[in-house]
GROMACS .gro file of C-alpha atoms in nm:
model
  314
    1UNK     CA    1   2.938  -7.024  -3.386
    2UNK     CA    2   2.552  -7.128  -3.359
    3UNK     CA    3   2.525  -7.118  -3.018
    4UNK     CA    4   2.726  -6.773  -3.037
    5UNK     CA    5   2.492  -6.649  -3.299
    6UNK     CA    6   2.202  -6.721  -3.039
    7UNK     CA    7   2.339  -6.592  -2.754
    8UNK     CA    8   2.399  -6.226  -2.882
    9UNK     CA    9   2.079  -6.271  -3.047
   10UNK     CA   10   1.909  -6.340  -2.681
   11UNK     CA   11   2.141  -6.025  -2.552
   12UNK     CA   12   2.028  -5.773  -2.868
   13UNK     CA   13   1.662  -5.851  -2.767
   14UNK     CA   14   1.717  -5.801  -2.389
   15UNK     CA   15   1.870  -5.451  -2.461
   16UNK     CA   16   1.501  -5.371  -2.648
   17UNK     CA   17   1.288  -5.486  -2.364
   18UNK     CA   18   1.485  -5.320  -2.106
   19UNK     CA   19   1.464  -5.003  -2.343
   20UNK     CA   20   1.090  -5.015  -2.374
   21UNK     CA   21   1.053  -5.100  -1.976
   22UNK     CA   22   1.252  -4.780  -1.926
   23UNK     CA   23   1.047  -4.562  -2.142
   24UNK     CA   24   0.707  -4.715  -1.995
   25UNK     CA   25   0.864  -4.644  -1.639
   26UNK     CA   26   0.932  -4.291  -1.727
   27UNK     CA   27   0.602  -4.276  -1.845
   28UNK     CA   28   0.420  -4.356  -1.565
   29UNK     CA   29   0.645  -4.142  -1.396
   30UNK     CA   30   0.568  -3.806  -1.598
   31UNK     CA   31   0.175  -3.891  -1.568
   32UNK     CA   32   0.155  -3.964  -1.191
   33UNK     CA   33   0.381  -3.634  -1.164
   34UNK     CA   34   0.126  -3.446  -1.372
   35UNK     CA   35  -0.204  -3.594  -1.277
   36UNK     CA   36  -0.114  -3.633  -0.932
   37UNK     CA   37   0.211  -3.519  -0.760
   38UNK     CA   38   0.182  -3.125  -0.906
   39UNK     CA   39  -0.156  -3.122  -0.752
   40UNK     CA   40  -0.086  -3.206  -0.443
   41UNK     CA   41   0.250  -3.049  -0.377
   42UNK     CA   42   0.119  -2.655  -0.516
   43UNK     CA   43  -0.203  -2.744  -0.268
   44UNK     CA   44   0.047  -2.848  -0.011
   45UNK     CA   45   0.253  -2.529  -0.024
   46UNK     CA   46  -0.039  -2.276  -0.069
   47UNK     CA   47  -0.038  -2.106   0.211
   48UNK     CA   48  -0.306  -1.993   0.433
   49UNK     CA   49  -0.339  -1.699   0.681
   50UNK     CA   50  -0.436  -1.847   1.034
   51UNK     CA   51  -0.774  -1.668   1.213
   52UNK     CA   52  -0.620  -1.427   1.466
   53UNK     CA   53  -1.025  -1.247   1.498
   54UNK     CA   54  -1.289  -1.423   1.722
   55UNK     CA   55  -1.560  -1.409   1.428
   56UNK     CA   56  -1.453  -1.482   1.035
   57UNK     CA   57  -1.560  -1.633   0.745
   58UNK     CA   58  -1.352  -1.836   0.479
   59UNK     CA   59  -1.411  -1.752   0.114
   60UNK     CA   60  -1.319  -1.977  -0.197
   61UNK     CA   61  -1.312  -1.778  -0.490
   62UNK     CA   62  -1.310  -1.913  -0.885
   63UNK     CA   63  -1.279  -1.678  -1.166
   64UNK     CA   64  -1.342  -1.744  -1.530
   65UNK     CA   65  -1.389  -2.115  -1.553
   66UNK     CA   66  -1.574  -2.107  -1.947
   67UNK     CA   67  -1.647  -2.414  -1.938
   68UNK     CA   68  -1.658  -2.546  -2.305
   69UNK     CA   69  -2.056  -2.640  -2.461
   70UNK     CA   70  -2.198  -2.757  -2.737
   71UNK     CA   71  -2.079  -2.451  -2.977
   72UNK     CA   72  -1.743  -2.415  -2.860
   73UNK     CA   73  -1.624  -2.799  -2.897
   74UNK     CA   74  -1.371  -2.846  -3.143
   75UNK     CA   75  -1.361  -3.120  -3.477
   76UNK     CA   76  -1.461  -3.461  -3.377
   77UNK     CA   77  -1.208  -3.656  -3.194
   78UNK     CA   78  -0.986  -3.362  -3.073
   79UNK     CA   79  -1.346  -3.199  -2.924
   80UNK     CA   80  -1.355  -3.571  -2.704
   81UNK     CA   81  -1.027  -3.522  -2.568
   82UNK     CA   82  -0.989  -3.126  -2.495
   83UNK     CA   83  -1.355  -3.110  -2.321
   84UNK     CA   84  -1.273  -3.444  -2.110
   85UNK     CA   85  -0.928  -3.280  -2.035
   86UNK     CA   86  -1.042  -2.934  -1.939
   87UNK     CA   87  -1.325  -3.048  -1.763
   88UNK     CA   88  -1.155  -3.317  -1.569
   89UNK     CA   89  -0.901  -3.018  -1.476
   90UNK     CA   90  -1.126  -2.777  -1.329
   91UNK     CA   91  -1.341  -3.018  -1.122
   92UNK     CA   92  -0.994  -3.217  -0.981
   93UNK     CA   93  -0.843  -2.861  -0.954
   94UNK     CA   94  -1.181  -2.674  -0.751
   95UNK     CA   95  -1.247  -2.976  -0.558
   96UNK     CA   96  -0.883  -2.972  -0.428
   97UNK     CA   97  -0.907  -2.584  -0.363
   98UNK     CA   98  -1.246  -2.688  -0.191
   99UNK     CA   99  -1.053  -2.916   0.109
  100UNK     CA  100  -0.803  -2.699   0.106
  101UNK     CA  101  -1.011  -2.412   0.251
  102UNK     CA  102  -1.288  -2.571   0.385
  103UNK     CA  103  -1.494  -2.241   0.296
  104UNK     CA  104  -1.862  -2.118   0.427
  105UNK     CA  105  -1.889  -1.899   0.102
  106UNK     CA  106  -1.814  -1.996  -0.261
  107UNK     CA  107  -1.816  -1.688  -0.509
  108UNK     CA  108  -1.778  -1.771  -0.864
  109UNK     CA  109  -1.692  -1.451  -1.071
  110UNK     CA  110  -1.806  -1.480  -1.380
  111UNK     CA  111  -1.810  -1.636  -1.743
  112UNK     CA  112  -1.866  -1.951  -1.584
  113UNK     CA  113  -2.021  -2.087  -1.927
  114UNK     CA  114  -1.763  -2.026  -2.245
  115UNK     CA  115  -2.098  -1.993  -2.502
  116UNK     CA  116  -2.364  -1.897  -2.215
  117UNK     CA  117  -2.491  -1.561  -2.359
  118UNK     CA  118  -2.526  -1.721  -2.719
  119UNK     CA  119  -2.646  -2.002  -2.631
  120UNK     CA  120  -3.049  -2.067  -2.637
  121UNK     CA  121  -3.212  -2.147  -2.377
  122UNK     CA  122  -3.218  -2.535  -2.403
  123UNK     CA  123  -2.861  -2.542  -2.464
  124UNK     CA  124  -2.760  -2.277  -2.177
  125UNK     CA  125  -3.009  -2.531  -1.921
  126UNK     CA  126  -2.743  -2.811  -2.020
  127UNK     CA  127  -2.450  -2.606  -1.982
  128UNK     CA  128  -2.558  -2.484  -1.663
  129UNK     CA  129  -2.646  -2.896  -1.555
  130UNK     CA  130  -2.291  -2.953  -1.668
  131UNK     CA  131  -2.100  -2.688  -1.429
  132UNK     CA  132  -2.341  -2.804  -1.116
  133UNK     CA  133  -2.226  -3.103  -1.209
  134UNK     CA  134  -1.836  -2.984  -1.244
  135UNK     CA  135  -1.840  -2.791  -0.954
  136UNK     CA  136  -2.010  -2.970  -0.686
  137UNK     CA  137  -2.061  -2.858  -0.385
  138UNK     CA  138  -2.032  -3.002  -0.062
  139UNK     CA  139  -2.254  -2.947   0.229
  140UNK     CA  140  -2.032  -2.776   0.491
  141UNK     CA  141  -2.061  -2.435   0.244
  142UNK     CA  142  -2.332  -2.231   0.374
  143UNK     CA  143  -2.356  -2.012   0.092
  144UNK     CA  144  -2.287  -2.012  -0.292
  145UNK     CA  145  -2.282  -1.693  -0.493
  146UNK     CA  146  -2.273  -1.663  -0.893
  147UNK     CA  147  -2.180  -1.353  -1.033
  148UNK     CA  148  -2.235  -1.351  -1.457
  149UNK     CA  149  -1.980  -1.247  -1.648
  150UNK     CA  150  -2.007  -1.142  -2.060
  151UNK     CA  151  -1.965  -1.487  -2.135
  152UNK     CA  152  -2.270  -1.543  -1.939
  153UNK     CA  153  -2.515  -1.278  -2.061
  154UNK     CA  154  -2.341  -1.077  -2.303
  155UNK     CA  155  -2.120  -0.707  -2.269
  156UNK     CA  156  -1.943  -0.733  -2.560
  157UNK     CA  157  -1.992  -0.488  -2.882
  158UNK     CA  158  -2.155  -0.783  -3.076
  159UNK     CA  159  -2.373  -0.981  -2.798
  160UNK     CA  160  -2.498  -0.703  -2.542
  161UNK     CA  161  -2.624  -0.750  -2.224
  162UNK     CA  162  -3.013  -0.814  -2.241
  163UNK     CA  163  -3.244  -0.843  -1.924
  164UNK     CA  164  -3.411  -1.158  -2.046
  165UNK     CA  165  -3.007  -1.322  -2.068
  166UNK     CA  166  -2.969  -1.173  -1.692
  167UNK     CA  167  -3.280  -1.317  -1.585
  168UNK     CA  168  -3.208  -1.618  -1.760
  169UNK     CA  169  -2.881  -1.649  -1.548
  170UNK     CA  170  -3.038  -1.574  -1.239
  171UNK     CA  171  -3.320  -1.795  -1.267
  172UNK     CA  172  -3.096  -2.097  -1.344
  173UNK     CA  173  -2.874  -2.041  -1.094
  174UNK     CA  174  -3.106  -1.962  -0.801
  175UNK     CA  175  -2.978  -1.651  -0.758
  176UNK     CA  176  -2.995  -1.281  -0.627
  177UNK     CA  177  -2.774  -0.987  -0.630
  178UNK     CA  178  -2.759  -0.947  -0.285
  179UNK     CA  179  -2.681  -1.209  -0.022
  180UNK     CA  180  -2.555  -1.175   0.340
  181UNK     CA  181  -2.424  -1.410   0.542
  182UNK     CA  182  -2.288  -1.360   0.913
  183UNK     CA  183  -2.130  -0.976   0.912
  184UNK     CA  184  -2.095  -0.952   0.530
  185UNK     CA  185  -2.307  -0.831   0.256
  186UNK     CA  186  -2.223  -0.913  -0.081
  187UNK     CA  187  -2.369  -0.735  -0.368
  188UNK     CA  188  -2.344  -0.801  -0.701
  189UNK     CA  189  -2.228  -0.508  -0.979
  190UNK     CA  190  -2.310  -0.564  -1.325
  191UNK     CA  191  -2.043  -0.337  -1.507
  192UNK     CA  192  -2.068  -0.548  -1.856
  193UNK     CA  193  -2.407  -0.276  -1.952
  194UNK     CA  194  -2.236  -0.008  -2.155
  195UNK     CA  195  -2.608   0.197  -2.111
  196UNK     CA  196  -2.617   0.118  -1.693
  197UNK     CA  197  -2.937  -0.042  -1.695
  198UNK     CA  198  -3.115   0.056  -1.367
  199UNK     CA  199  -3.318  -0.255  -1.378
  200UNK     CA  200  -3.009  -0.453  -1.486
  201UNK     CA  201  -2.758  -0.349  -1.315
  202UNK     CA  202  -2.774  -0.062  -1.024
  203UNK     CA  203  -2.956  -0.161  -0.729
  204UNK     CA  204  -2.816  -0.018  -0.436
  205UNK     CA  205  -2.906  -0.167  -0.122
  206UNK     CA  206  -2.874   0.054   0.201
  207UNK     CA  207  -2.698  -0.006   0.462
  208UNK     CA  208  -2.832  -0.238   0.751
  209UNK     CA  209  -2.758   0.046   1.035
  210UNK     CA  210  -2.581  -0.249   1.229
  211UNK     CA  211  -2.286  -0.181   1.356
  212UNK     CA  212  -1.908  -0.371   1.230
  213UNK     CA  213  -2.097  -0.527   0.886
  214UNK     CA  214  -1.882  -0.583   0.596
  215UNK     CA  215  -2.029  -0.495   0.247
  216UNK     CA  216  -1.824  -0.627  -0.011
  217UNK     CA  217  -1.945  -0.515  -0.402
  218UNK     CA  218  -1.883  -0.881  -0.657
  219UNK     CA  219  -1.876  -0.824  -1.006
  220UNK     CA  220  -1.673  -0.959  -1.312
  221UNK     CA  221  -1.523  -0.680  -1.451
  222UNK     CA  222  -1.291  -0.493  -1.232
  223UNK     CA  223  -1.441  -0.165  -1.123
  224UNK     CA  224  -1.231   0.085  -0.999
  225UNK     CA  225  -1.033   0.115  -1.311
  226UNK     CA  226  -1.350   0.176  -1.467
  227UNK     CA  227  -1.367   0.610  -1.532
  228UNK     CA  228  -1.740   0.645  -1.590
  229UNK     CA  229  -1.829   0.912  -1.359
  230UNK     CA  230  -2.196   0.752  -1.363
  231UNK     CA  231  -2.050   0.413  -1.271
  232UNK     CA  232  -1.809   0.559  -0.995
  233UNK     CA  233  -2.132   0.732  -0.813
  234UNK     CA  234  -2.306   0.433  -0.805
  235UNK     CA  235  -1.949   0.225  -0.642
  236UNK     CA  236  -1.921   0.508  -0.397
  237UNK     CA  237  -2.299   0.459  -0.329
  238UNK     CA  238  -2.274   0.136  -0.205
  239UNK     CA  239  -2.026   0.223   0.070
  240UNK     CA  240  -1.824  -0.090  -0.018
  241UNK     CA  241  -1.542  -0.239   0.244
  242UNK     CA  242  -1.365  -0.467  -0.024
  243UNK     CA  243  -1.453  -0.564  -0.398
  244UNK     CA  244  -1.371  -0.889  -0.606
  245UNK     CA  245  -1.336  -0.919  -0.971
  246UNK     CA  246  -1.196  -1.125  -1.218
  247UNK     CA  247  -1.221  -1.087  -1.623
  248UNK     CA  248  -0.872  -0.988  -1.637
  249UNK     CA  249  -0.749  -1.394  -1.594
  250UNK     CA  250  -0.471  -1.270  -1.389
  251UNK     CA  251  -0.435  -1.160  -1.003
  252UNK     CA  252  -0.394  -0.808  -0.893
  253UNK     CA  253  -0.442  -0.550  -0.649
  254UNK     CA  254  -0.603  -0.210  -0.719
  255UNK     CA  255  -0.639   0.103  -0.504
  256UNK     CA  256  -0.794   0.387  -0.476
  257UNK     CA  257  -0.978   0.650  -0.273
  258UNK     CA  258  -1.330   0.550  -0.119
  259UNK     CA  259  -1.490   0.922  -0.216
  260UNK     CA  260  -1.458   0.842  -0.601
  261UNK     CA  261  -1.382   0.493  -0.640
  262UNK     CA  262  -1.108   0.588  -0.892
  263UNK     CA  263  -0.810   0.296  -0.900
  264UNK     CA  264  -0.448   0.497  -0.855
  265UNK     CA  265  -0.252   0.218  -0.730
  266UNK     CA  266  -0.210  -0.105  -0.914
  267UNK     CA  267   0.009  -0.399  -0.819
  268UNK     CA  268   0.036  -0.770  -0.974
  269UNK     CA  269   0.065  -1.068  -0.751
  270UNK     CA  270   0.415  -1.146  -0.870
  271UNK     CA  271   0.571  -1.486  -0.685
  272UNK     CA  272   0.323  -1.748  -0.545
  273UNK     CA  273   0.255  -1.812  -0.226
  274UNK     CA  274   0.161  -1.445  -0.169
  275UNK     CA  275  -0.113  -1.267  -0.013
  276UNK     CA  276  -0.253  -0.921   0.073
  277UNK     CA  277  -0.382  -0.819   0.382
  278UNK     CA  278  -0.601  -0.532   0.412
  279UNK     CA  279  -0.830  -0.375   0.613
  280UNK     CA  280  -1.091  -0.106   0.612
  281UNK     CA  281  -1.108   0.138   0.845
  282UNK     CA  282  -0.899   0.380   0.642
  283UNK     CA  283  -1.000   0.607   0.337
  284UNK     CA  284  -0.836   0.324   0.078
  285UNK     CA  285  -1.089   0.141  -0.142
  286UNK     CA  286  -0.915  -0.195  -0.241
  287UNK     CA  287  -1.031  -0.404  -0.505
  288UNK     CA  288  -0.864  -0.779  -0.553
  289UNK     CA  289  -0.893  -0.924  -0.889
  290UNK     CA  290  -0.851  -1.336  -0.842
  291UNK     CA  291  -0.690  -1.534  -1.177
  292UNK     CA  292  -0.898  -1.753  -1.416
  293UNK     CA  293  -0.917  -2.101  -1.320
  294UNK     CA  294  -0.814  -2.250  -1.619
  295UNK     CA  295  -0.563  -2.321  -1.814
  296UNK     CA  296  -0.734  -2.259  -2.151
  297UNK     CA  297  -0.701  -1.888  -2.107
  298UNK     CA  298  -0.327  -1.912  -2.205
  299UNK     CA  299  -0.198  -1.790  -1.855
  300UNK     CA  300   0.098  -1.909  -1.771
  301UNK     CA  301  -0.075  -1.959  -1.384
  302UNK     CA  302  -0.324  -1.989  -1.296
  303UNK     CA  303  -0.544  -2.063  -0.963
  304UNK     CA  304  -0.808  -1.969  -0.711
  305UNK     CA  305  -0.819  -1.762  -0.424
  306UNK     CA  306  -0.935  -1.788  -0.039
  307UNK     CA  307  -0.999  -1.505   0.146
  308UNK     CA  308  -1.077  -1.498   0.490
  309UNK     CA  309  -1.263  -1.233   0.645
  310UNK     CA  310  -1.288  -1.125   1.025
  311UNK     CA  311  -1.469  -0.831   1.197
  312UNK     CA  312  -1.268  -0.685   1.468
  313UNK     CA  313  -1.406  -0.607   1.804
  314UNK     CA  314  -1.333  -0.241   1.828
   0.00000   0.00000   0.00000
């Protein structure tokens, strides 16, 4: 009886071990699924349009990344581990979307800073260190284009939009409103100024007179839903081809009539995997808003998008 006593003693305690080996394998499992395997299977299967023109140009575009400060940090420790997770998120996420595309233009669209417009001007230099840091970018992109959104220099009722906070942005980021590269202009639209600031936000750049160039308006907020007759004049002033947005943390298509600029068509991107094609050598205006980034904006997806643009030769 003893030795029987010690034997299903030695069996009771194998049963624990092999218990707690189980749940440590399944562990490991759900982490390398999550940390690793979902990347790389939803980069695998996103798919990409082959180049049928003889000139185009690949765009990666981010929407809405906030990343968190100084003011927007929660309690000590949760404010450790959400920043490290969120950050470590959209810098594994971008930098996947980066070889994925291999793109000659970045765009970022906006509220790229959650606490940017309220921040001063010490803390919005850090923040602004931080995302560079984030969001590196490799070499082989030619250009890099940062759009601000209200997060970024205001537009709400509370925190307007203030030409020192746009300067501010601009100035940090190296930036101007307008930057060509091969057959495309892009030209950034400020629509976050309820009073349409001339010297903030409506510079209207004329056209080049070349032939088969692509102007293509960037701003946060989606315009052609916009119904400001004032705004729409100065949309259908620029002559735009295409226009990216974001704001709205979710993807969708709007169209509408290139004489006023006026949206009155309006699909979501419903299954993934999906991807418009359009073109513009009819009267349609379209206008593509691309997702937020991040999953802190409560989407249920979320994501970036590539576009890639080609000039036909007729």
């Amino acid at each position: 009886m003893p030795i029987r006593n010690r034997i299903m003693g030695f069996t009771c305690c194998s049963k624990r071990v092999t218990k707690l080996h189980l749940a440590g394998v399944f562990l490991f499992l759900l982490v390398l699924y999550n940390e690793w395997l979902e990347y790389g299977l939803k980069a695998h299967n996103w798919l990409i349009q082959e180049e049928a023109d003889e000139e185009y140009v690949r765009v990666l575009i981010a929407a809405d990344p906030q990343i968190l400060s100084e003011k927007s940090k929660l309690s000590y420790p949760l404010n450790i581990i959400s920043t490290w997770d969120a950050d470590r998120f959209i810098s594994k996420t971008f930098h996947m979307a980066l070889e994925k595309a291999h793109p000659e233009v970045v765009i970022f669209l906006g509220d790229l800073i959650n606490d940017g417009s309220i921040s001063n001007d010490k803390e919005f230099s850090e923040s602004v260190q931080h995302f560079k840091n984030l969001m590196e970018i490799p070499e082989y992109v030619k250009k890099i284009i940062y759009v601000p959104g209200d997060n970024d220099i205001g537009g709400e009722i509370n925190d307007p939009v203030t030409a020192t906070k746009v300067k501010r942005f601009y100035e940090a980021f190296n930036q101007d409103i307008h930057t060509s590269y091969k057959f495309i202009d892009f030209v950034q639209v400020n629509a976050m100024d309820q009073h349409n600031s001339p010297n903030i936000s409506m510079n209207v750049y004329p056209a080049l007179g070349k032939r088969g160039r692509i102007r293509i308006l960037l701003s946060h907020i989606p315009l052609l839903p916009i119904s400001r007759k004032t705004f729409k004049e100065v949309i259908v002033s620029h002559e735009p081809s295409l226009i990216f947005s974001g704001h709205e943390h979710e993807s969708f298509h709007f169209i509408g009539e290139r004489k006023d600029a006026l949206a009155n068509e309006f699909w979501p991107l419903y299954a993934e995997g999906n991807m418009w094609v359009t073109e513009n050598l009819s009267d349609h205006l379209h206008e593509i808003t691309v997702p937020t980034c991040s999953y802190r904006m409560g989407k249920e997806k979320y994501g970036y998008g590539i576009a890639i643009i080609g000039r036909c030769s007729y």
